[in-house]
């Protein structure tokens, strides 16, 4: 079962902020060209790189609601890290020792003494209930 990112105003605000950053970098490039009459290659390349990154992040935030935040299979929970560059965090059910419901997060305590956080604000209420039920079932199964 998979749960997509919840419809959240935050994604729209972040995408607008990223597109605004991209516009500022283009403005800096234009002002630099007008004031100096030319552009130094380092300024051009660095500004273009930051511009492309900002546009990429803007589209990433717009498309966020279409991506799965959490995927739950029989024994594996896969959590998106919020970036297209970073791989999903895969957690085996038997490696979960316990979880702490610390609103707005579920903190998963793993047997190898690591923590993983699930932001419950990024999920619908139904998805949060299902994830908690899944965790309770797996924790009960691990104890028997």
mmCIF file of C-alpha atoms in Angstrom, residues 52-121:
data_model
loop_
_atom_site.group_PDB
_atom_site.id
_atom_site.type_symbol
_atom_site.label_atom_id
_atom_site.label_comp_id
_atom_site.label_asym_id
_atom_site.label_seq_id
_atom_site.Cartn_x
_atom_site.Cartn_y
_atom_site.Cartn_z
ATOM 1 C CA UNK A 52 18.515 25.540 -12.905
ATOM 2 C CA UNK A 53 18.564 24.108 -9.387
ATOM 3 C CA UNK A 54 15.870 26.586 -8.270
ATOM 4 C CA UNK A 55 13.652 25.742 -11.243
ATOM 5 C CA UNK A 56 14.187 22.027 -10.614
ATOM 6 C CA UNK A 57 13.218 22.433 -6.938
ATOM 7 C CA UNK A 58 10.148 24.468 -7.906
ATOM 8 C CA UNK A 59 8.868 21.709 -10.169
ATOM 9 C CA UNK A 60 9.772 19.120 -7.534
ATOM 10 C CA UNK A 61 7.529 20.892 -5.008
ATOM 11 C CA UNK A 62 4.699 21.217 -7.536
ATOM 12 C CA UNK A 63 4.863 17.500 -8.335
ATOM 13 C CA UNK A 64 5.263 16.458 -4.677
ATOM 14 C CA UNK A 65 1.576 15.557 -4.214
ATOM 15 C CA UNK A 66 1.841 12.976 -6.983
ATOM 16 C CA UNK A 67 4.716 11.078 -5.323
ATOM 17 C CA UNK A 68 4.400 8.397 -2.669
ATOM 18 C CA UNK A 69 5.653 9.523 0.713
ATOM 19 C CA UNK A 70 5.330 6.100 2.338
ATOM 20 C CA UNK A 71 5.065 2.653 0.790
ATOM 21 C CA UNK A 72 4.144 -0.244 3.035
ATOM 22 C CA UNK A 73 4.658 -3.854 2.011
ATOM 23 C CA UNK A 74 4.482 -6.979 4.152
ATOM 24 C CA UNK A 75 7.787 -6.496 5.915
ATOM 25 C CA UNK A 76 9.237 -3.297 4.493
ATOM 26 C CA UNK A 77 8.320 0.337 4.996
ATOM 27 C CA UNK A 78 9.790 2.703 2.429
ATOM 28 C CA UNK A 79 9.917 6.429 3.221
ATOM 29 C CA UNK A 80 10.623 9.170 0.690
ATOM 30 C CA UNK A 81 13.354 11.541 1.849
ATOM 31 C CA UNK A 82 11.846 14.552 0.100
ATOM 32 C CA UNK A 83 14.340 14.796 -2.718
ATOM 33 C CA UNK A 84 14.513 13.170 -6.108
ATOM 34 C CA UNK A 85 18.265 12.795 -5.628
ATOM 35 C CA UNK A 86 18.221 10.861 -2.338
ATOM 36 C CA UNK A 87 17.035 7.243 -2.404
ATOM 37 C CA UNK A 88 14.030 6.128 -0.374
ATOM 38 C CA UNK A 89 14.713 4.972 3.188
ATOM 39 C CA UNK A 90 13.774 1.281 3.446
ATOM 40 C CA UNK A 91 13.101 -0.131 6.883
ATOM 41 C CA UNK A 92 12.461 -3.791 7.599
ATOM 42 C CA UNK A 93 9.550 -4.310 10.001
ATOM 43 C CA UNK A 94 11.599 -6.499 12.338
ATOM 44 C CA UNK A 95 14.203 -3.744 12.729
ATOM 45 C CA UNK A 96 11.644 -1.384 14.320
ATOM 46 C CA UNK A 97 11.941 -1.535 18.090
ATOM 47 C CA UNK A 98 9.232 1.031 18.880
ATOM 48 C CA UNK A 99 7.799 4.318 17.701
ATOM 49 C CA UNK A 100 7.085 7.572 19.453
ATOM 50 C CA UNK A 101 4.096 9.677 18.418
ATOM 51 C CA UNK A 102 5.547 13.160 18.827
ATOM 52 C CA UNK A 103 3.117 15.306 16.871
ATOM 53 C CA UNK A 104 3.694 16.193 14.006
ATOM 54 C CA UNK A 105 6.145 13.308 13.706
ATOM 55 C CA UNK A 106 6.351 9.607 14.250
ATOM 56 C CA UNK A 107 9.847 8.785 15.399
ATOM 57 C CA UNK A 108 10.777 5.205 14.603
ATOM 58 C CA UNK A 109 13.386 3.793 16.976
ATOM 59 C CA UNK A 110 15.311 1.053 15.221
ATOM 60 C CA UNK A 111 17.197 -1.858 16.756
ATOM 61 C CA UNK A 112 20.514 -0.538 15.444
ATOM 62 C CA UNK A 113 19.933 2.579 17.600
ATOM 63 C CA UNK A 114 19.082 4.788 14.636
ATOM 64 C CA UNK A 115 16.003 6.981 14.396
ATOM 65 C CA UNK A 116 13.829 7.636 11.394
ATOM 66 C CA UNK A 117 11.222 10.359 11.309
ATOM 67 C CA UNK A 118 7.893 10.328 9.511
ATOM 68 C CA UNK A 119 6.290 13.748 9.214
ATOM 69 C CA UNK A 120 2.579 13.149 9.838
ATOM 70 C CA UNK A 121 1.689 16.615 8.526
#
